[in-house]
Amino acid sequence: MSILIKNGKIITASDEYFADIFIEGETIKAIGQNLEVGTGRVIDASGKLIFPGGIDPHVHLDMPFMGAFSSDDHETGTRAALFGGTTMVIDYAIQSRGGSLHDALETWKGRAHGKAYGDYSFHIAVTDYNDRVKDELKEMIEKEGITSFKTFMAYKGALMIDDLQMIGIMNEVKKYGGLVAVHATNGDMIDYLVNKHKSENKLTPWYHYLSQPEITETEASGRFVDLAFMTDVKSYIVHMTCEGALNKVRDATKRNQKVLVETCPQYLLLDASVYQDGFNSAKWVMSPPIREKKDRETLWAGIDQGLVQTVGTDHCPFMWRDKLKGEHDFTLIPNGAPGLEHRIELMFSEGVKKERISMNKFVEVTSTNVAKIFGLFPQKGTIAVGSDADIVIFDPGEEHTISAKTHHHRCDYSAYEGWKVTGKVKTVLLRGEVAIDDDKVWIEKGYGKFLKRGTPL
Ligand code: URP
Ligand code: ZN
Ligand code: ZN
């Protein structure tokens, strides 16, 4: 089956031009003016923009966390992602304490296999570093196609590692060309503040926010940057929220160090007033918390300056009944919020339409850079002959409103309820198949496949 997309305007990270795209099988076979090829389906994309399929570098699907499971699994999560123009996600397989990296990978592959609509891969979160795990890092990179490893500097007693373990992981990952990612907040500073607030009976979501001030992220980000400098490993800070942390990365450029940075729509668009709404604020209890207007401005500027390379969602939804576990104690609220489906439309509407970033930059941070950094380029992340036909056909003028009533997440609220956006995903192709069209899904559950990744560019 072949598909010809005619009359659309193609936007890549570097170009913007009118051309037709001819697809045969899973890949793009030709791009050119007035193509007359094949006898298959013709899609008229007049008046539409054509982007490479979005890749979300940071999601948590079906993850056991803080006494619950994130409510989107690989079926509902990747399906919602496709509706929003994201054709691939990179999820986190979390090593359990005492367990192996292989166990983590197999467990998460088992959760996704046969269920995912969209393509997927995993980062592995190393939570318990020892000699056995050291050997596994090589195998993960060389045999399993897992080339990025997440570390936590917070969540003490559950996920957090210390600096010596961090150095060990960095040295080992560096040997094989992989990348070390980090949740960079200082777990001890946070625990001190959490205990202080609890002892004063300050237990509402507002105190979640006050327990993780900017300095907890600035300190850990700076420490991570220094450890990465010492070990010379490729490094990446996930879900960055604030000016102090980004300035640590900016400072590192003065000694010619490059640290890659991801931020998320919630940190670009929301502010800490969301924590002043009683227990309703639990919807936005995530770590790190949402910050201030000045931080949003720093992050937008950071994208424009090339200091922030990717925008992921950290999609980690919990049903309201799970959030309610923390009704009388914010430390029991499962951390995380939904967002996967809305990343592309929010970034287009708030970024491109409001002239904060160019259209090319939008494609770069939502797709191309993710593919490059995580070893998927040029199979994914661009529109080019030979690349996978992962394509979003987008109406830049259509206005709509985000709501839990209409979203495809398995979550009974939205973090963006009532947000008006301009621009809508109309048709999505995944590896040459029409996956979304006419507000319906056209591929079968299980079509999504696991991709082994190469080393970061
Ligand atoms: O609150 C969050 N971010 N939940 C997901 C786990 C993490 O820290 O990324
Ligand atoms: Zn995190
Ligand atoms: Zn996360």
Coordinates of C-alpha atoms and ligand atoms in Angstrom, one line a residue:
M1 CA 0.0 0.0 0.0
S2 CA 1.4 3.4 -0.9
I3 CA 0.3 6.8 0.2
L4 CA 0.9 10.2 -1.5
I5 CA 0.5 13.3 0.6
K6 CA 0.0 16.3 -1.7
N7 CA 0.1 20.0 -1.3
G8 CA 1.2 20.3 2.3
K9 CA 3.9 22.5 3.7
I10 CA 6.7 20.4 5.2
I11 CA 8.4 21.7 8.3
T12 CA 11.6 20.1 9.6
A13 CA 14.1 21.4 12.1
S14 CA 15.9 23.2 9.4
D15 CA 13.5 23.8 6.5
E16 CA 10.1 24.9 5.5
Y17 CA 8.8 24.2 1.9
F18 CA 5.9 22.9 -0.2
A19 CA 6.3 19.4 -1.5
D20 CA 4.5 16.1 -1.9
I21 CA 5.6 13.0 0.0
F22 CA 5.4 9.5 -1.4
I23 CA 5.3 6.7 1.1
E24 CA 5.6 3.0 0.4
G25 CA 5.8 0.4 3.1
E26 CA 7.0 1.9 6.3
T27 CA 9.3 4.6 4.9
I28 CA 9.4 7.8 2.9
K29 CA 10.4 7.0 -0.7
A30 CA 10.3 10.3 -2.4
I31 CA 9.8 14.0 -1.7
G32 CA 9.2 16.5 -4.5
Q33 CA 7.0 18.9 -6.4
N34 CA 4.0 17.6 -8.1
L35 CA 4.8 13.9 -7.6
E36 CA 2.7 11.6 -9.7
V37 CA 3.5 8.1 -8.4
G38 CA 1.7 5.0 -7.4
T39 CA -1.9 4.0 -7.4
G40 CA -2.5 4.0 -3.6
R41 CA -4.2 6.5 -1.3
V42 CA -3.9 10.2 -1.9
I43 CA -4.1 12.6 1.1
D44 CA -4.7 16.2 0.2
A45 CA -2.9 18.3 2.8
S46 CA -3.8 21.7 1.3
G47 CA -3.6 24.5 3.9
K48 CA -1.9 22.1 6.4
L49 CA 1.5 21.9 7.9
I50 CA 3.4 18.6 7.9
F51 CA 5.7 17.7 10.8
P52 CA 7.8 14.6 11.6
G53 CA 6.0 12.5 14.2
G54 CA 6.6 13.8 17.7
I55 CA 8.8 11.9 20.1
D56 CA 8.2 12.3 23.8
P57 CA 11.5 11.6 25.7
H58 CA 9.9 11.3 29.1
V59 CA 6.8 9.3 30.0
H60 CA 5.8 6.9 32.8
L61 CA 3.2 4.4 31.6
D62 CA 1.8 1.7 33.9
M63 CA 4.4 2.6 36.5
P64 CA 4.0 1.5 40.1
F65 CA 4.8 4.6 42.1
M66 CA 3.9 5.9 45.6
G67 CA 1.3 3.3 46.3
A68 CA -0.5 3.4 42.9
F69 CA 0.1 2.8 39.2
S70 CA 0.2 5.6 36.7
S71 CA -3.2 5.3 35.1
D72 CA -2.3 5.3 31.4
D73 CA -0.7 2.1 30.3
H74 CA 1.0 1.4 27.0
E75 CA -2.3 1.0 25.2
T76 CA -4.1 4.1 26.4
G77 CA -1.0 6.2 26.7
T78 CA 0.5 5.6 23.2
R79 CA -3.0 5.9 21.7
A80 CA -3.5 9.3 23.4
A81 CA 0.0 10.2 22.2
L82 CA -1.0 9.5 18.6
F83 CA -4.1 11.6 18.8
G84 CA -1.8 14.4 19.9
G85 CA 0.8 13.8 17.1
T86 CA 3.4 11.9 19.1
T87 CA 4.3 8.7 17.3
M88 CA 6.9 7.5 19.7
V89 CA 7.5 7.6 23.5
I90 CA 10.5 6.8 25.6
D91 CA 9.3 5.4 28.9
Y92 CA 11.3 4.6 32.0
A93 CA 12.0 1.0 33.1
I94 CA 12.9 1.3 36.8
Q95 CA 15.3 -1.1 38.4
S96 CA 14.0 -2.4 41.6
R97 CA 16.3 -2.3 44.6
G98 CA 18.2 -5.6 44.6
G99 CA 16.9 -6.3 41.1
S100 CA 18.8 -6.3 37.8
L101 CA 18.6 -3.9 34.8
H102 CA 17.6 -6.9 32.7
D103 CA 14.7 -7.6 35.0
A104 CA 13.5 -4.0 34.7
L105 CA 13.7 -4.1 30.9
E106 CA 11.9 -7.4 30.6
T107 CA 9.2 -6.2 33.0
W108 CA 8.5 -3.0 31.1
K109 CA 8.8 -4.7 27.7
G110 CA 6.2 -7.1 29.0
R111 CA 3.9 -4.3 30.0
A112 CA 4.1 -2.7 26.5
H113 CA 4.3 -5.7 24.1
G114 CA 1.1 -6.4 22.2
K115 CA -0.6 -3.3 23.8
A116 CA 1.2 -0.2 22.4
Y117 CA -0.3 1.6 19.5
G118 CA 2.7 3.9 19.1
D119 CA 6.4 3.0 18.9
Y120 CA 8.4 3.0 22.1
S121 CA 11.7 2.5 23.8
F122 CA 12.9 2.7 27.4
H123 CA 15.5 4.5 29.4
I124 CA 16.6 2.4 32.4
A125 CA 16.5 4.1 35.8
V126 CA 19.4 2.8 37.8
T127 CA 18.4 2.8 41.5
D128 CA 20.9 0.3 42.9
Y129 CA 24.4 0.4 41.5
N130 CA 26.7 -2.5 42.2
D131 CA 29.3 -4.7 40.4
R132 CA 26.6 -6.8 38.7
V133 CA 24.8 -3.7 37.5
K134 CA 28.1 -2.3 36.2
D135 CA 28.4 -5.3 33.8
E136 CA 24.8 -4.9 32.8
L137 CA 25.3 -1.4 31.6
K138 CA 27.7 -2.6 28.8
E139 CA 25.2 -5.3 27.8
M140 CA 22.3 -2.8 27.8
I141 CA 24.2 -0.4 25.5
E142 CA 25.8 -3.0 23.2
K143 CA 23.1 -5.7 23.0
E144 CA 19.7 -4.3 24.1
G145 CA 19.7 -0.9 22.4
I146 CA 19.2 0.9 25.7
T147 CA 21.7 3.8 25.6
S148 CA 20.4 6.2 28.2
F149 CA 20.2 5.7 31.9
K150 CA 18.3 7.8 34.4
T151 CA 19.5 8.5 37.9
F152 CA 17.6 10.1 40.8
M153 CA 19.2 12.6 43.2
A154 CA 16.0 12.6 45.2
Y155 CA 13.3 10.2 46.5
K156 CA 15.6 9.0 49.2
G157 CA 15.1 5.4 50.3
A158 CA 13.3 4.5 47.1
L159 CA 15.1 5.7 43.9
M160 CA 17.9 8.0 45.1
I161 CA 21.6 7.2 44.5
D162 CA 24.6 8.9 46.1
D163 CA 27.4 10.8 44.4
L164 CA 29.8 7.8 44.5
Q165 CA 27.2 5.6 42.7
M166 CA 26.6 8.4 40.2
I167 CA 30.3 8.6 39.4
G168 CA 30.4 4.8 39.0
I169 CA 27.5 4.9 36.6
M170 CA 28.9 7.8 34.7
N171 CA 32.3 6.2 34.2
E172 CA 30.8 3.0 33.0
V173 CA 28.2 4.5 30.6
K174 CA 30.9 6.8 29.2
K175 CA 33.1 3.8 28.2
Y176 CA 30.3 2.6 25.8
G177 CA 29.1 5.9 24.5
G178 CA 25.8 6.1 26.4
L179 CA 24.1 9.0 28.2
V180 CA 23.3 9.6 31.8
A181 CA 20.1 11.4 32.6
V182 CA 19.1 12.8 36.0
H183 CA 16.2 13.9 38.1
A184 CA 18.2 16.7 39.7
T185 CA 16.9 17.8 43.0
N186 CA 18.6 17.5 46.4
G187 CA 16.8 14.7 48.2
D188 CA 18.2 15.5 51.6
M189 CA 17.3 19.2 51.4
I190 CA 13.8 18.2 50.4
D191 CA 13.4 15.6 53.1
Y192 CA 14.5 18.1 55.7
L193 CA 11.8 20.6 54.5
V194 CA 9.2 17.8 54.2
N195 CA 9.8 16.7 57.8
K196 CA 9.8 20.3 59.1
H197 CA 6.4 21.0 57.4
K198 CA 5.0 17.7 58.7
S199 CA 6.1 18.4 62.3
E200 CA 4.3 21.8 62.0
N201 CA 1.2 20.1 60.7
K202 CA 1.5 21.8 57.4
L203 CA 0.0 19.1 55.2
T204 CA -1.7 20.7 52.2
P205 CA -0.4 20.5 48.6
W206 CA 1.0 24.1 49.1
Y207 CA 3.6 22.5 51.3
H208 CA 4.6 20.1 48.6
Y209 CA 5.6 23.2 46.7
L210 CA 7.3 24.8 49.6
S211 CA 9.3 21.6 50.3
Q212 CA 11.1 21.8 47.0
P213 CA 12.2 25.4 46.5
E214 CA 14.3 26.4 43.5
I215 CA 17.6 26.0 45.5
T216 CA 17.0 22.2 45.9
E217 CA 17.1 21.9 42.1
T218 CA 19.8 24.4 41.5
E219 CA 22.2 22.7 43.9
A220 CA 21.6 19.2 42.5
S221 CA 21.8 20.4 38.9
G222 CA 25.1 22.1 39.6
R223 CA 26.5 19.0 41.4
F224 CA 25.4 16.8 38.5
V225 CA 27.0 19.2 36.0
D226 CA 30.3 19.0 37.9
L227 CA 30.2 15.2 38.2
A228 CA 29.5 15.0 34.4
F229 CA 32.4 17.4 33.8
M230 CA 34.7 15.2 35.9
T231 CA 33.7 12.0 34.2
D232 CA 33.2 13.5 30.7
V233 CA 30.0 11.5 30.1
K234 CA 27.2 12.7 27.9
S235 CA 24.7 14.1 30.3
Y236 CA 21.0 15.2 30.2
I237 CA 18.9 16.9 32.9
V238 CA 15.2 15.8 32.7
H239 CA 12.2 18.0 33.5
M240 CA 14.2 21.2 34.3
T241 CA 12.0 23.8 35.9
C242 CA 13.9 26.9 36.9
E243 CA 16.4 29.7 36.3
G244 CA 18.9 28.6 39.0
A245 CA 19.3 25.1 37.4
L246 CA 19.6 26.5 33.9
N247 CA 22.2 29.0 35.0
K248 CA 24.3 26.0 36.2
V249 CA 24.2 24.7 32.7
R250 CA 24.9 28.1 31.2
D251 CA 27.9 28.5 33.5
A252 CA 29.2 25.1 32.4
T253 CA 29.3 26.4 28.8
K254 CA 32.1 28.8 29.9
R255 CA 34.4 25.8 30.4
N256 CA 33.2 24.3 27.1
Q257 CA 31.0 21.7 28.7
K258 CA 27.7 20.7 27.1
V259 CA 24.9 19.4 29.3
L260 CA 21.7 18.6 27.5
V261 CA 18.4 19.8 29.0
E262 CA 14.8 18.8 28.8
T263 CA 11.9 20.8 30.1
C264 CA 8.1 20.2 30.0
P265 CA 5.0 22.2 28.9
Q266 CA 3.8 22.4 32.5
Y267 CA 7.0 24.3 33.5
L268 CA 6.7 26.6 30.4
L269 CA 3.0 27.4 30.8
L270 CA 1.8 27.1 34.4
D271 CA 2.9 28.8 37.6
A272 CA 2.9 28.1 41.3
S273 CA -0.6 29.6 41.8
V274 CA -1.9 26.2 40.9
Y275 CA -0.9 25.2 44.5
Q276 CA -3.3 27.7 46.0
D277 CA -6.5 25.8 45.2
G278 CA -6.9 23.7 48.3
F279 CA -6.7 19.9 47.7
N280 CA -7.7 20.5 44.0
S281 CA -4.0 21.5 43.7
A282 CA -3.1 17.8 44.0
K283 CA -3.6 17.6 40.2
W284 CA -0.3 19.4 39.9
V285 CA 1.6 17.7 42.6
M286 CA 4.6 16.6 40.7
S287 CA 8.4 16.7 41.3
P288 CA 9.9 19.2 40.8
P289 CA 6.9 21.4 41.4
I290 CA 5.7 24.1 39.0
R291 CA 7.5 27.4 39.7
E292 CA 7.4 31.1 38.9
K293 CA 6.8 33.4 36.0
K294 CA 10.5 34.3 35.9
D295 CA 11.4 30.6 35.5
R296 CA 9.0 30.2 32.6
E297 CA 10.6 33.1 30.9
T298 CA 14.1 31.6 31.5
L299 CA 13.0 28.3 30.0
W300 CA 11.4 29.8 26.9
A301 CA 14.6 31.8 26.4
G302 CA 16.7 28.7 27.1
I303 CA 14.9 26.9 24.2
D304 CA 15.5 29.8 21.9
Q305 CA 19.2 30.0 22.9
G306 CA 19.7 26.3 22.4
L307 CA 20.4 25.7 26.1
V308 CA 17.3 23.6 26.3
Q309 CA 17.2 20.9 23.6
T310 CA 14.0 18.9 24.2
V311 CA 10.4 19.2 25.5
G312 CA 9.0 16.1 27.1
T313 CA 5.9 15.7 29.2
D314 CA 7.0 13.6 32.2
H315 CA 3.5 12.2 31.6
C316 CA 2.7 10.4 34.9
P317 CA -1.1 10.5 35.4
F318 CA -2.9 9.2 38.4
M319 CA -6.7 8.9 38.9
W320 CA -8.2 11.3 41.3
R321 CA -9.0 8.4 43.7
D322 CA -5.2 7.8 43.9
K323 CA -4.5 11.5 44.5
L324 CA -7.0 11.4 47.3
K325 CA -4.7 9.2 49.3
G326 CA -2.9 12.4 50.2
E327 CA -6.0 14.4 51.2
H328 CA -4.6 14.9 54.7
D329 CA -0.9 14.6 54.0
F330 CA 0.7 15.9 50.8
T331 CA 3.6 13.4 51.1
L332 CA 1.1 10.6 50.2
I333 CA -0.1 12.3 47.0
P334 CA 1.3 10.2 44.0
N335 CA 3.6 12.6 42.2
G336 CA 2.8 13.3 38.5
A337 CA 0.3 14.7 36.1
P338 CA -1.1 13.9 32.6
G339 CA 0.1 15.8 29.5
L340 CA 1.3 13.4 26.8
E341 CA -1.6 14.1 24.3
H342 CA -1.2 17.8 24.5
R343 CA 2.5 18.4 24.1
I344 CA 2.5 19.2 20.4
E345 CA -0.6 21.3 20.3
L346 CA 0.4 23.3 23.4
M347 CA 4.0 23.9 22.1
F348 CA 2.6 25.0 18.7
S349 CA -0.1 27.2 20.2
E350 CA 1.9 28.7 23.0
G351 CA 5.3 28.6 21.4
V352 CA 4.9 29.2 17.6
K353 CA 1.6 31.1 17.5
K354 CA 2.7 33.4 20.3
E355 CA 6.1 33.9 18.6
R356 CA 8.2 32.6 21.4
I357 CA 9.9 30.1 19.2
S358 CA 10.1 29.5 15.4
M359 CA 8.4 26.6 13.7
N360 CA 11.7 24.9 13.0
K361 CA 12.6 25.2 16.7
F362 CA 9.2 23.7 17.6
V363 CA 10.0 20.6 15.4
E364 CA 13.6 20.4 16.8
V365 CA 12.5 20.3 20.5
T366 CA 9.5 18.0 20.1
S367 CA 11.0 15.5 17.6
T368 CA 14.4 16.0 15.9
N369 CA 16.6 16.7 18.9
V370 CA 15.0 13.8 20.8
A371 CA 15.8 11.4 18.0
K372 CA 19.4 12.7 17.8
I373 CA 20.0 12.7 21.5
F374 CA 18.5 9.2 22.1
G375 CA 20.0 7.4 19.1
L376 CA 17.0 7.3 16.8
F377 CA 18.0 9.7 14.1
P378 CA 17.5 9.7 11.0
Q379 CA 15.1 6.8 11.2
K380 CA 12.9 9.0 13.4
G381 CA 12.8 12.7 14.0
T382 CA 12.7 14.1 10.4
I383 CA 10.9 14.0 7.1
A384 CA 13.5 12.7 4.6
V385 CA 13.8 9.9 2.0
G386 CA 14.6 6.7 3.9
S387 CA 13.2 7.8 7.2
D388 CA 10.2 6.1 8.8
A389 CA 7.0 7.6 7.5
D390 CA 6.0 9.0 10.9
I391 CA 4.1 12.1 9.9
V392 CA 1.7 14.6 11.4
I393 CA -0.7 16.6 9.2
F394 CA -1.6 19.7 11.2
D395 CA -4.2 22.4 10.8
P396 CA -2.5 25.5 12.1
G397 CA -5.7 27.6 12.4
E398 CA -8.1 25.2 14.1
E399 CA -9.1 26.3 17.6
H400 CA -10.2 23.9 20.3
T401 CA -10.3 23.6 24.1
I402 CA -8.5 21.0 26.2
S403 CA -10.7 19.0 28.5
A404 CA -10.9 15.8 30.4
K405 CA -14.2 15.3 28.7
T406 CA -12.6 15.0 25.3
H407 CA -9.0 13.9 25.9
H408 CA -7.8 10.3 25.3
H409 CA -5.8 9.9 28.5
R410 CA -7.0 7.4 31.0
C411 CA -7.3 10.1 33.7
D412 CA -10.4 11.7 35.2
Y413 CA -9.1 15.2 35.1
S414 CA -6.8 17.3 32.9
A415 CA -3.9 19.4 34.0
Y416 CA -4.9 21.9 31.3
E417 CA -8.7 21.9 31.7
G418 CA -10.2 24.8 29.7
W419 CA -7.0 25.8 27.9
K420 CA -7.8 27.2 24.4
V421 CA -5.3 26.1 21.8
T422 CA -4.8 27.1 18.2
G423 CA -3.7 24.3 15.9
K424 CA -4.9 20.7 15.7
V425 CA -3.5 17.4 14.8
K426 CA -5.7 16.1 11.9
T427 CA -4.0 13.0 10.5
V428 CA -1.1 11.0 11.8
L429 CA 0.9 8.3 10.0
L430 CA 3.1 5.8 11.9
R431 CA 5.5 3.8 9.8
G432 CA 3.4 4.3 6.7
E433 CA 0.1 3.5 8.2
V434 CA -2.6 6.0 8.8
A435 CA -2.9 5.8 12.6
I436 CA -5.2 8.8 13.3
D437 CA -7.7 10.4 10.9
D438 CA -11.1 12.0 11.3
D439 CA -10.7 11.9 15.1
K440 CA -10.5 8.1 15.0
V441 CA -7.7 5.5 15.4
W442 CA -7.1 3.3 12.4
I443 CA -4.3 0.9 13.5
E444 CA -4.6 -2.1 15.8
K445 CA -3.5 -2.2 19.4
G446 CA -0.1 -3.8 19.3
Y447 CA 1.0 -2.1 16.1
G448 CA 3.6 0.0 18.1
K449 CA 7.0 -1.6 18.3
F450 CA 10.0 -1.5 20.6
L451 CA 13.0 0.2 19.0
K452 CA 16.6 -0.5 19.9
R453 CA 18.4 2.7 20.0
G454 CA 21.9 3.7 19.0
T455 CA 24.3 5.8 20.9
P456 CA 23.5 9.6 21.2
L457 CA 24.7 11.9 18.4
Ligands
URP1 O1 6.3 14.0 39.7 C1 6.8 13.3 38.9 N1 7.7 13.9 38.1 N2 6.5 12.0 38.7 C2 7.2 11.1 37.9 C3 8.5 10.6 38.4 C4 9.6 11.6 38.1 O2 10.2 12.1 39.0 O3 9.9 11.9 37.0
ZN2 ZN 11.9 12.9 37.8
ZN3 ZN 9.5 11.4 35.2

